[in-house]
PDB file of C-alpha atoms in Angstrom:
ATOM      1  CA  MET A   1     -13.979 -11.469 -36.006  1.00 40.00           C
ATOM      2  CA  ARG A   2     -11.162  -9.062 -37.012  1.00 43.00           C
ATOM      3  CA  ARG A   3     -13.911  -5.998 -36.744  1.00 44.00           C
ATOM      4  CA  ILE A   4     -14.742  -7.178 -33.253  1.00 40.00           C
ATOM      5  CA  LEU A   5     -10.979  -7.413 -32.161  1.00 38.00           C
ATOM      6  CA  LEU A   6     -10.391  -3.800 -33.456  1.00 38.00           C
ATOM      7  CA  VAL A   7     -13.453  -2.573 -31.447  1.00 37.00           C
ATOM      8  CA  VAL A   8     -12.108  -4.240 -28.222  1.00 34.00           C
ATOM      9  CA  LEU A   9      -8.671  -2.861 -28.880  1.00 37.00           C
ATOM     10  CA  ALA A  10     -10.037   0.830 -29.481  1.00 40.00           C
ATOM     11  CA  VAL A  11     -12.051   0.574 -26.147  1.00 37.00           C
ATOM     12  CA  THR A  12      -9.191  -0.763 -24.406  1.00 40.00           C
ATOM     13  CA  LEU A  13      -7.103   2.070 -25.479  1.00 35.00           C
ATOM     14  CA  VAL A  14      -9.645   4.689 -24.489  1.00 36.00           C
ATOM     15  CA  LEU A  15      -9.988   3.215 -20.745  1.00 36.00           C
ATOM     16  CA  ALA A  16      -6.138   3.164 -20.407  1.00 38.00           C
ATOM     17  CA  GLY A  17      -6.121   6.701 -21.345  1.00 36.00           C
ATOM     18  CA  CYS A  18      -8.581   7.351 -18.665  1.00 34.00           C
ATOM     19  CA  THR A  19      -6.764   5.465 -15.872  1.00 32.00           C
ATOM     20  CA  GLU A  20      -5.058   7.418 -13.230  1.00 34.00           C
ATOM     21  CA  LYS A  21      -1.262   7.432 -12.865  1.00 34.00           C
ATOM     22  CA  PRO A  22       0.380   7.557  -9.680  1.00 35.00           C
ATOM     23  CA  GLY A  23       0.452  10.958  -8.039  1.00 35.00           C
ATOM     24  CA  GLU A  24      -2.415  12.044 -10.015  1.00 37.00           C
ATOM     25  CA  LYS A  25      -5.688  13.315  -8.542  1.00 42.00           C
ATOM     26  CA  GLY A  26      -7.786  10.877  -6.712  1.00 43.00           C
ATOM     27  CA  GLY A  27     -11.365   9.641  -7.526  1.00 39.00           C
ATOM     28  CA  ASP A  28     -13.255  12.617  -6.353  1.00 49.00           C
ATOM     29  CA  GLY A  29     -11.356  14.616  -9.061  1.00 46.00           C
ATOM     30  CA  LYS A  30      -9.848  16.903  -6.415  1.00 72.00           C
ATOM     31  CA  ARG A  31      -7.887  15.060  -3.924  1.00 75.00           C
ATOM     32  CA  PRO A  32      -4.484  14.057  -4.754  1.00 85.00           C
ATOM     33  CA  ALA A  33      -2.799  10.818  -3.820  1.00 89.00           C
ATOM     34  CA  GLU A  34      -0.192  12.850  -2.139  1.00 92.00           C
ATOM     35  CA  ALA A  35       0.537  16.226  -1.049  1.00 91.00           C
ATOM     36  CA  ASN A  36       4.324  17.232  -0.617  1.00 88.00           C
ATOM     37  CA  GLY A  37       5.110  13.421  -0.635  1.00 92.00           C
ATOM     38  CA  ILE A  38       2.586  12.907   2.399  1.00 95.00           C
ATOM     39  CA  PRO A  39      -0.282  10.410   1.711  1.00 94.00           C
ATOM     40  CA  THR A  40      -3.823  11.976   1.757  1.00 93.00           C
ATOM     41  CA  SER A  41      -6.002   9.091   2.269  1.00 92.00           C
ATOM     42  CA  ALA A  42      -7.858   8.187   5.378  1.00 93.00           C
ATOM     43  CA  GLY A  43      -5.861   6.229   7.790  1.00 95.00           C
ATOM     44  CA  THR A  44      -2.471   5.902   9.451  1.00 98.00           C
ATOM     45  CA  HIS A  45       0.592   6.470   7.474  1.00 97.00           C
ATOM     46  CA  LYS A  46       4.329   5.637   8.484  1.00 98.00           C
ATOM     47  CA  GLN A  47       6.603   8.462   7.168  1.00 97.00           C
ATOM     48  CA  LYS A  48      10.267   9.150   7.165  1.00 96.00           C
ATOM     49  CA  MET A  49      11.729  12.488   7.115  1.00 95.00           C
ATOM     50  CA  ASP A  50      15.371  13.667   6.133  1.00 94.00           C
ATOM     51  CA  VAL A  51      16.573  16.001   8.821  1.00 92.00           C
ATOM     52  CA  GLY A  52      19.992  16.775   7.456  1.00 85.00           C
ATOM     53  CA  THR A  53      21.724  14.411   9.873  1.00 79.00           C
ATOM     54  CA  PHE A  54      22.759  10.788   9.597  1.00 78.00           C
ATOM     55  CA  GLY A  55      19.888   8.335   9.203  1.00 84.00           C
ATOM     56  CA  HIS A  56      16.261   9.818   9.229  1.00 93.00           C
ATOM     57  CA  ARG A  57      13.466  10.442  11.674  1.00 97.00           C
ATOM     58  CA  GLU A  58      10.061   8.926  11.521  1.00 98.00           C
ATOM     59  CA  PHE A  59       6.494   9.792  12.414  1.00 98.00           C
ATOM     60  CA  LEU A  60       3.065   8.207  12.046  1.00 98.00           C
ATOM     61  CA  LEU A  61       0.376  10.541  10.530  1.00 98.00           C
ATOM     62  CA  HIS A  62      -3.310  10.033  11.271  1.00 97.00           C
ATOM     63  CA  VAL A  63      -5.501  11.452   8.394  1.00 95.00           C
ATOM     64  CA  PRO A  64      -9.298  11.557   9.176  1.00 93.00           C
ATOM     65  CA  SER A  65     -11.974  10.547   6.511  1.00 86.00           C
ATOM     66  CA  LYS A  66     -13.336  14.172   7.022  1.00 80.00           C
ATOM     67  CA  VAL A  67     -10.175  15.611   5.585  1.00 76.00           C
ATOM     68  CA  SER A  68      -9.347  12.824   2.871  1.00 58.00           C
ATOM     69  CA  GLY A  69     -12.897  13.194   1.602  1.00 55.00           C
ATOM     70  CA  GLY A  70     -13.669  16.658   2.056  1.00 66.00           C
ATOM     71  CA  ASP A  71     -13.349  19.936  -0.367  1.00 79.00           C
ATOM     72  CA  TRP A  72     -10.078  20.328  -1.931  1.00 81.00           C
ATOM     73  CA  GLU A  73      -8.707  23.011  -4.236  1.00 83.00           C
ATOM     74  CA  ASP A  74      -5.555  23.030  -6.097  1.00 81.00           C
ATOM     75  CA  GLY A  75      -4.510  19.618  -4.439  1.00 79.00           C
ATOM     76  CA  LYS A  76      -4.995  21.036  -0.788  1.00 84.00           C
ATOM     77  CA  PRO A  77      -7.841  21.106   1.642  1.00 88.00           C
ATOM     78  CA  ALA A  78     -10.070  24.088   1.031  1.00 86.00           C
ATOM     79  CA  ASP A  79     -10.159  24.698   4.739  1.00 89.00           C
ATOM     80  CA  PRO A  80      -7.201  23.206   6.139  1.00 94.00           C
ATOM     81  CA  PRO A  81      -7.585  21.247   9.488  1.00 95.00           C
ATOM     82  CA  ALA A  82      -5.860  21.584  12.756  1.00 97.00           C
ATOM     83  CA  LEU A  83      -2.803  19.520  13.565  1.00 98.00           C
ATOM     84  CA  VAL A  84      -2.174  17.839  16.880  1.00 98.00           C
ATOM     85  CA  ILE A  85       1.465  16.586  17.568  1.00 98.00           C
ATOM     86  CA  ALA A  86       1.621  13.959  20.359  1.00 99.00           C
ATOM     87  CA  LEU A  87       4.843  13.129  21.927  1.00 99.00           C
ATOM     88  CA  HIS A  88       5.618   9.749  23.754  1.00 98.00           C
ATOM     89  CA  GLY A  89       7.168   9.572  27.166  1.00 98.00           C
ATOM     90  CA  GLY A  90      10.805   8.189  27.824  1.00 98.00           C
ATOM     91  CA  LEU A  91      11.266   4.541  26.867  1.00 97.00           C
ATOM     92  CA  ALA A  92       8.009   4.428  24.722  1.00 98.00           C
ATOM     93  CA  THR A  93       7.541   4.893  20.917  1.00 98.00           C
ATOM     94  CA  MET A  94       5.235   6.689  18.473  1.00 98.00           C
ATOM     95  CA  GLY A  95       3.093   3.547  18.139  1.00 98.00           C
ATOM     96  CA  LYS A  96       2.643   3.399  21.861  1.00 98.00           C
ATOM     97  CA  MET A  97       1.683   6.856  22.153  1.00 98.00           C
ATOM     98  CA  GLN A  98      -0.966   6.223  19.518  1.00 98.00           C
ATOM     99  CA  ASP A  99      -2.589   3.461  21.339  1.00 98.00           C
ATOM    100  CA  LEU A 100      -2.123   5.282  24.709  1.00 98.00           C
ATOM    101  CA  THR A 101      -4.017   8.574  23.893  1.00 98.00           C
ATOM    102  CA  GLY A 102      -7.202   7.902  21.861  1.00 97.00           C
ATOM    103  CA  PHE A 103      -6.420  10.740  19.719  1.00 98.00           C
ATOM    104  CA  ASP A 104      -7.226   8.633  16.543  1.00 98.00           C
ATOM    105  CA  LYS A 105     -10.969   8.602  17.379  1.00 97.00           C
ATOM    106  CA  LEU A 106     -11.112  12.243  18.183  1.00 97.00           C
ATOM    107  CA  SER A 107      -9.342  12.945  14.937  1.00 97.00           C
ATOM    108  CA  ASP A 108     -11.879  10.938  13.003  1.00 96.00           C
ATOM    109  CA  GLU A 109     -14.667  12.648  14.782  1.00 96.00           C
ATOM    110  CA  HIS A 110     -13.643  16.190  14.610  1.00 95.00           C
ATOM    111  CA  GLY A 111     -11.577  16.227  11.378  1.00 95.00           C
ATOM    112  CA  PHE A 112      -8.121  17.213  12.760  1.00 96.00           C
ATOM    113  CA  LEU A 113      -4.816  15.553  11.863  1.00 97.00           C
ATOM    114  CA  VAL A 114      -2.537  13.779  14.583  1.00 98.00           C
ATOM    115  CA  ALA A 115       1.159  13.210  14.019  1.00 98.00           C
ATOM    116  CA  TYR A 116       2.906  10.742  16.448  1.00 99.00           C
ATOM    117  CA  PRO A 117       6.758  11.332  15.850  1.00 98.00           C
ATOM    118  CA  ASP A 118       9.417   9.024  17.279  1.00 98.00           C
ATOM    119  CA  GLY A 119      12.030  10.224  19.752  1.00 98.00           C
ATOM    120  CA  PHE A 120      15.672   9.593  19.444  1.00 97.00           C
ATOM    121  CA  MET A 121      16.306   5.814  20.980  1.00 97.00           C
ATOM    122  CA  THR A 122      12.933   6.468  22.673  1.00 98.00           C
ATOM    123  CA  THR A 123      13.741   9.644  24.311  1.00 98.00           C
ATOM    124  CA  TRP A 124      13.288  13.552  23.790  1.00 98.00           C
ATOM    125  CA  ASN A 125      15.849  16.328  24.439  1.00 98.00           C
ATOM    126  CA  ALA A 126      13.510  18.405  26.646  1.00 98.00           C
ATOM    127  CA  GLY A 127      16.680  20.455  27.926  1.00 98.00           C
ATOM    128  CA  ASP A 128      17.614  18.791  31.444  1.00 97.00           C
ATOM    129  CA  CYS A 129      16.164  15.479  30.467  1.00 97.00           C
ATOM    130  CA  CYS A 130      16.052  12.756  29.078  1.00 97.00           C
ATOM    131  CA  GLY A 131      18.373   9.976  28.433  1.00 96.00           C
ATOM    132  CA  ALA A 132      20.049   9.321  24.885  1.00 97.00           C
ATOM    133  CA  ALA A 133      18.432  12.568  23.276  1.00 97.00           C
ATOM    134  CA  LYS A 134      19.910  14.797  26.032  1.00 97.00           C
ATOM    135  CA  VAL A 135      23.080  13.290  26.166  1.00 97.00           C
ATOM    136  CA  GLY A 136      23.619  13.166  22.281  1.00 96.00           C
ATOM    137  CA  ASN A 137      22.327  16.797  22.274  1.00 96.00           C
ATOM    138  CA  ILE A 138      19.836  15.831  19.641  1.00 97.00           C
ATOM    139  CA  ASP A 139      18.114  18.672  17.856  1.00 97.00           C
ATOM    140  CA  ASP A 140      14.630  17.628  18.664  1.00 98.00           C
ATOM    141  CA  VAL A 141      13.238  21.159  18.245  1.00 98.00           C
ATOM    142  CA  GLY A 142      14.694  21.225  14.775  1.00 97.00           C
ATOM    143  CA  PHE A 143      13.014  17.761  13.920  1.00 98.00           C
ATOM    144  CA  LEU A 144       9.535  18.821  15.078  1.00 98.00           C
ATOM    145  CA  THR A 145       9.917  22.173  13.427  1.00 98.00           C
ATOM    146  CA  LYS A 146      10.677  20.624  10.228  1.00 97.00           C
ATOM    147  CA  LEU A 147       7.819  18.156  10.827  1.00 98.00           C
ATOM    148  CA  ILE A 148       5.327  21.156  11.217  1.00 98.00           C
ATOM    149  CA  ASP A 149       6.703  22.956   8.214  1.00 98.00           C
ATOM    150  CA  LYS A 150       6.314  19.812   6.083  1.00 97.00           C
ATOM    151  CA  ILE A 151       2.750  19.269   6.961  1.00 97.00           C
ATOM    152  CA  THR A 152       1.510  22.852   6.975  1.00 97.00           C
ATOM    153  CA  GLY A 153       3.941  23.572   4.002  1.00 96.00           C
ATOM    154  CA  ALA A 154       1.895  21.008   1.952  1.00 95.00           C
ATOM    155  CA  GLY A 155      -1.431  22.742   2.859  1.00 94.00           C
ATOM    156  CA  LEU A 156      -2.682  19.988   4.804  1.00 95.00           C
ATOM    157  CA  ALA A 157      -2.730  21.743   8.223  1.00 96.00           C
ATOM    158  CA  ASP A 158      -3.679  25.327   9.162  1.00 96.00           C
ATOM    159  CA  PRO A 159      -0.390  26.975  10.681  1.00 97.00           C
ATOM    160  CA  LYS A 160      -2.169  28.749  13.201  1.00 97.00           C
ATOM    161  CA  ARG A 161      -3.811  25.651  14.515  1.00 98.00           C
ATOM    162  CA  VAL A 162      -0.790  23.639  15.527  1.00 98.00           C
ATOM    163  CA  TYR A 163      -0.772  22.026  18.868  1.00 98.00           C
ATOM    164  CA  VAL A 164       1.835  20.094  20.534  1.00 99.00           C
ATOM    165  CA  THR A 165       1.088  17.703  23.521  1.00 99.00           C
ATOM    166  CA  GLY A 166       2.990  15.004  25.414  1.00 98.00           C
ATOM    167  CA  PHE A 167       3.407  12.582  28.196  1.00 99.00           C
ATOM    168  CA  SER A 168       6.442  12.719  30.536  1.00 98.00           C
ATOM    169  CA  ASN A 169       9.286  13.242  28.931  1.00 98.00           C
ATOM    170  CA  GLY A 170       7.326  14.152  25.921  1.00 98.00           C
ATOM    171  CA  ALA A 171       5.515  16.684  27.891  1.00 98.00           C
ATOM    172  CA  GLY A 172       8.845  18.360  28.811  1.00 98.00           C
ATOM    173  CA  MET A 173       9.470  18.429  24.953  1.00 98.00           C
ATOM    174  CA  ALA A 174       6.207  20.212  24.469  1.00 98.00           C
ATOM    175  CA  TYR A 175       7.293  22.931  26.862  1.00 98.00           C
ATOM    176  CA  ARG A 176      10.450  23.244  25.124  1.00 98.00           C
ATOM    177  CA  MET A 177       8.696  23.602  21.751  1.00 98.00           C
ATOM    178  CA  ALA A 178       6.811  26.536  23.133  1.00 98.00           C
ATOM    179  CA  CYS A 179       9.767  27.922  24.852  1.00 98.00           C
ATOM    180  CA  GLU A 180      11.710  27.920  21.668  1.00 98.00           C
ATOM    181  CA  LYS A 181       9.215  27.957  18.860  1.00 98.00           C
ATOM    182  CA  PRO A 182       6.083  30.046  20.202  1.00 98.00           C
ATOM    183  CA  ASP A 183       5.775  31.159  16.355  1.00 97.00           C
ATOM    184  CA  LYS A 184       4.945  27.495  15.255  1.00 98.00           C
ATOM    185  CA  VAL A 185       2.921  26.345  18.253  1.00 98.00           C
ATOM    186  CA  ALA A 186      -0.560  27.743  19.133  1.00 98.00           C
ATOM    187  CA  ALA A 187      -1.011  25.617  22.426  1.00 98.00           C
ATOM    188  CA  ILE A 188       0.769  22.928  24.403  1.00 98.00           C
ATOM    189  CA  GLY A 189      -0.953  20.149  26.362  1.00 98.00           C
ATOM    190  CA  VAL A 190       1.346  18.695  29.333  1.00 98.00           C
ATOM    191  CA  VAL A 191       0.685  15.492  30.980  1.00 98.00           C
ATOM    192  CA  GLU A 192       2.913  14.461  33.938  1.00 98.00           C
ATOM    193  CA  GLY A 193       5.726  16.593  32.875  1.00 98.00           C
ATOM    194  CA  ALA A 194       8.022  19.093  33.937  1.00 98.00           C
ATOM    195  CA  LEU A 195       9.572  22.494  32.627  1.00 98.00           C
ATOM    196  CA  VAL A 196      13.238  21.692  32.827  1.00 98.00           C
ATOM    197  CA  THR A 197      14.685  24.111  29.939  1.00 98.00           C
ATOM    198  CA  HIS A 198      15.704  27.463  29.645  1.00 97.00           C
ATOM    199  CA  CYS A 199      12.711  29.428  28.655  1.00 98.00           C
ATOM    200  CA  ASP A 200      12.466  32.763  27.030  1.00 97.00           C
ATOM    201  CA  PRO A 201       9.504  32.647  24.619  1.00 97.00           C
ATOM    202  CA  GLY A 202       9.062  35.820  22.587  1.00 91.00           C
ATOM    203  CA  ARG A 203       5.240  35.539  22.639  1.00 95.00           C
ATOM    204  CA  PRO A 204       2.638  33.725  25.100  1.00 97.00           C
ATOM    205  CA  VAL A 205       1.431  30.249  24.323  1.00 98.00           C
ATOM    206  CA  SER A 206      -1.766  28.805  25.719  1.00 98.00           C
ATOM    207  CA  ALA A 207      -0.976  25.785  27.922  1.00 98.00           C
ATOM    208  CA  MET A 208      -3.295  22.963  29.497  1.00 98.00           C
ATOM    209  CA  ILE A 209      -1.369  21.220  32.197  1.00 98.00           C
ATOM    210  CA  PHE A 210      -2.453  17.861  33.883  1.00 98.00           C
ATOM    211  CA  HIS A 211      -0.680  16.441  36.926  1.00 98.00           C
ATOM    212  CA  GLY A 212      -1.408  13.826  39.412  1.00 98.00           C
ATOM    213  CA  THR A 213      -0.837  14.636  43.113  1.00 98.00           C
ATOM    214  CA  ALA A 214       0.694  10.987  43.523  1.00 98.00           C
ATOM    215  CA  ASP A 215       3.194  11.101  40.739  1.00 98.00           C
ATOM    216  CA  GLY A 216       6.151   9.315  41.958  1.00 97.00           C
ATOM    217  CA  SER A 217       8.255   9.903  38.826  1.00 98.00           C
ATOM    218  CA  VAL A 218       7.795  13.593  38.164  1.00 98.00           C
ATOM    219  CA  PRO A 219       6.356  14.618  41.767  1.00 98.00           C
ATOM    220  CA  PHE A 220       3.560  17.107  41.968  1.00 98.00           C
ATOM    221  CA  ASN A 221       5.533  19.268  44.492  1.00 98.00           C
ATOM    222  CA  GLY A 222       8.778  18.883  43.209  1.00 98.00           C
ATOM    223  CA  GLY A 223      11.500  16.478  43.867  1.00 98.00           C
ATOM    224  CA  GLY A 224      12.935  13.105  42.327  1.00 97.00           C
ATOM    225  CA  HIS A 225      15.831  13.283  39.722  1.00 97.00           C
ATOM    226  CA  ARG A 226      15.664  15.128  36.525  1.00 97.00           C
ATOM    227  CA  ASP A 227      17.808  12.300  34.615  1.00 97.00           C
ATOM    228  CA  PHE A 228      20.081   9.580  35.269  1.00 95.00           C
ATOM    229  CA  ASN A 229      23.167  11.754  35.389  1.00 95.00           C
ATOM    230  CA  ASP A 230      21.148  14.917  36.869  1.00 96.00           C
ATOM    231  CA  ARG A 231      20.382  14.419  40.500  1.00 96.00           C
ATOM    232  CA  ARG A 232      18.797  17.862  40.607  1.00 97.00           C
ATOM    233  CA  PRO A 233      14.976  17.686  41.696  1.00 98.00           C
ATOM    234  CA  PHE A 234      12.174  18.366  39.239  1.00 98.00           C
ATOM    235  CA  PRO A 235      10.528  21.715  39.983  1.00 98.00           C
ATOM    236  CA  PRO A 236       6.997  21.642  41.200  1.00 98.00           C
ATOM    237  CA  VAL A 237       4.181  21.838  38.554  1.00 98.00           C
ATOM    238  CA  SER A 238       2.932  25.240  39.823  1.00 98.00           C
ATOM    239  CA  LYS A 239       6.205  26.732  38.684  1.00 98.00           C
ATOM    240  CA  ALA A 240       5.342  26.083  35.065  1.00 98.00           C
ATOM    241  CA  VAL A 241       1.533  27.019  35.645  1.00 98.00           C
ATOM    242  CA  ASP A 242       2.922  30.535  37.068  1.00 98.00           C
ATOM    243  CA  PHE A 243       5.536  30.970  34.490  1.00 98.00           C
ATOM    244  CA  TRP A 244       3.240  30.467  31.395  1.00 98.00           C
ATOM    245  CA  ARG A 245       0.345  32.877  32.844  1.00 98.00           C
ATOM    246  CA  LYS A 246       2.889  35.475  33.861  1.00 97.00           C
ATOM    247  CA  VAL A 247       4.340  35.514  30.147  1.00 97.00           C
ATOM    248  CA  ALA A 248       0.786  36.086  28.819  1.00 97.00           C
ATOM    249  CA  GLY A 249      -0.024  38.796  31.980  1.00 97.00           C
ATOM    250  CA  LEU A 250      -2.611  36.544  33.183  1.00 98.00           C
ATOM    251  CA  PRO A 251      -3.992  36.024  36.711  1.00 98.00           C
ATOM    252  CA  ALA A 252      -3.888  33.088  38.863  1.00 97.00           C
ATOM    253  CA  PRO A 253      -6.084  30.314  37.494  1.00 98.00           C
ATOM    254  CA  THR A 254      -9.410  30.363  39.391  1.00 97.00           C
ATOM    255  CA  GLU A 255     -12.106  29.945  36.755  1.00 97.00           C
ATOM    256  CA  ARG A 256     -13.583  26.392  37.278  1.00 97.00           C
ATOM    257  CA  VAL A 257     -13.493  24.256  34.107  1.00 96.00           C
ATOM    258  CA  LYS A 258     -15.721  21.114  33.689  1.00 95.00           C
ATOM    259  CA  ALA A 259     -13.493  17.963  34.042  1.00 96.00           C
ATOM    260  CA  LEU A 260     -14.555  14.727  32.563  1.00 95.00           C
ATOM    261  CA  GLY A 261     -12.864  12.618  35.374  1.00 93.00           C
ATOM    262  CA  ASP A 262     -14.197  12.244  38.739  1.00 94.00           C
ATOM    263  CA  THR A 263     -10.904  12.777  40.248  1.00 96.00           C
ATOM    264  CA  THR A 264      -9.836  15.864  38.175  1.00 98.00           C
ATOM    265  CA  SER A 265     -10.351  19.306  38.978  1.00 98.00           C
ATOM    266  CA  CYS A 266      -9.441  22.019  36.668  1.00 98.00           C
ATOM    267  CA  GLU A 267      -9.004  25.906  36.791  1.00 98.00           C
ATOM    268  CA  SER A 268      -8.475  28.289  34.084  1.00 98.00           C
ATOM    269  CA  THR A 269      -7.026  31.888  33.874  1.00 98.00           C
ATOM    270  CA  GLY A 270      -9.650  32.711  31.257  1.00 97.00           C
ATOM    271  CA  LYS A 271      -8.584  34.224  27.944  1.00 97.00           C
ATOM    272  CA  GLY A 272      -6.291  37.268  28.106  1.00 95.00           C
ATOM    273  CA  ASP A 273      -6.072  40.461  25.691  1.00 90.00           C
ATOM    274  CA  GLN A 274      -4.132  37.883  23.113  1.00 92.00           C
ATOM    275  CA  GLY A 275      -6.701  35.178  23.361  1.00 96.00           C
ATOM    276  CA  VAL A 276      -4.181  32.956  25.618  1.00 98.00           C
ATOM    277  CA  ALA A 277      -5.286  31.094  28.629  1.00 98.00           C
ATOM    278  CA  VAL A 278      -3.708  28.529  30.885  1.00 98.00           C
ATOM    279  CA  THR A 279      -5.552  25.871  32.582  1.00 98.00           C
ATOM    280  CA  PHE A 280      -4.403  23.548  35.217  1.00 98.00           C
ATOM    281  CA  CYS A 281      -5.951  20.298  35.853  1.00 98.00           C
ATOM    282  CA  LYS A 282      -5.089  18.515  39.146  1.00 98.00           C
ATOM    283  CA  ILE A 283      -5.740  14.822  39.380  1.00 98.00           C
ATOM    284  CA  GLN A 284      -6.416  13.913  43.143  1.00 98.00           C
ATOM    285  CA  GLY A 285      -4.333  10.459  43.677  1.00 98.00           C
ATOM    286  CA  GLY A 286      -3.453  10.292  40.159  1.00 98.00           C
ATOM    287  CA  THR A 287      -0.052   8.544  39.506  1.00 98.00           C
ATOM    288  CA  HIS A 288       2.461   8.809  36.530  1.00 98.00           C
ATOM    289  CA  GLN A 289      -0.069   7.885  33.749  1.00 98.00           C
ATOM    290  CA  TRP A 290      -2.080   9.175  30.787  1.00 98.00           C
ATOM    291  CA  PRO A 291      -5.524   9.971  32.250  1.00 97.00           C
ATOM    292  CA  ASP A 292      -8.366   8.645  30.134  1.00 96.00           C
ATOM    293  CA  GLU A 293     -10.089  12.194  30.204  1.00 97.00           C
ATOM    294  CA  ALA A 294      -6.927  13.947  29.012  1.00 98.00           C
ATOM    295  CA  ALA A 295      -7.398  13.759  25.032  1.00 98.00           C
ATOM    296  CA  PRO A 296     -10.838  14.910  24.812  1.00 98.00           C
ATOM    297  CA  MET A 297     -10.347  17.759  27.272  1.00 98.00           C
ATOM    298  CA  LEU A 298      -7.185  18.721  25.372  1.00 98.00           C
ATOM    299  CA  TRP A 299      -8.850  18.802  21.883  1.00 98.00           C
ATOM    300  CA  ASN A 300     -11.603  20.954  23.410  1.00 98.00           C
ATOM    301  CA  PHE A 301      -9.023  23.234  24.975  1.00 98.00           C
ATOM    302  CA  PHE A 302      -7.110  23.228  21.763  1.00 98.00           C
ATOM    303  CA  SER A 303      -9.787  23.868  19.381  1.00 97.00           C
ATOM    304  CA  SER A 304     -10.598  27.271  21.109  1.00 97.00           C
ATOM    305  CA  HIS A 305      -7.116  28.458  21.053  1.00 97.00           C
ATOM    306  CA  PRO A 306      -5.647  29.232  17.721  1.00 96.00           C
ATOM    307  CA  ARG A 307      -2.550  31.174  17.339  1.00 92.00           C
ATOM    308  CA  ASN A 308      -3.349  34.910  16.857  1.00 82.00           C
ATOM    309  CA  GLY A 309      -1.107  37.090  14.857  1.00 68.00           C
ATOM    310  CA  THR A 310       1.620  36.154  12.351  1.00 59.00           C
TER     311      THR A 310
END
């Protein structure tokens, strides 16, 4: 009996020595449980991030199974995927943006990461808009830059394939990121938003812009009020289209692009010498809402526009 107990004890010790500890490599022998404190398992993970101010900022990170179960080297994906950052509209949240867009399904199909950050009191400081974030002069550019650096610095995403998209106030924030951090952003996707910030980028950024002709909140031809305390009108969407193509030295968009929605028509400038393009999608009769076709069309655009150079 004593001999049997000794054998059982010896086997138990051997198995205990083989058991993984938190933070060690996963079951495939290559994938760690975390990278730079970020979970690598498939699914959506709620994360908190210190931004050097009182409190913290939060974001959701959706990791597709293709990344979490793919080839890893030295605790990082051997071929880092793209990262899409999706910014919610005013008076919304990161969870609502996740539900609204359908990016999770595309992420799982194509193997890219999606981050859904939370704005400050449901708003983003997009320049002249909007709400609490603007009034409080919140450094949302700094927050999103740290978010990008955290994920790409962990080796979980390709720094040359970081894309920022947004809806309404979040779309305005996407513009601001391209204006102030063009070295971090390969392309932006703007849905029912306006360029309402000083913009002098040091390099061109690819842009895909969706806007409905019947948008009553951010009017297609300009108008309305930029914010509750700023009665200046929004500029027309054509101003932003012209701005980004001129930065890249591109012609007016005339090349027809296949659209998924029956009421959506898209035209592109085509790629210029720097691989940059601007595509404008007009939604006939479209109101202030996220179109069903936006996410798949944006991913098709993003995937063909990595950032060139350093």
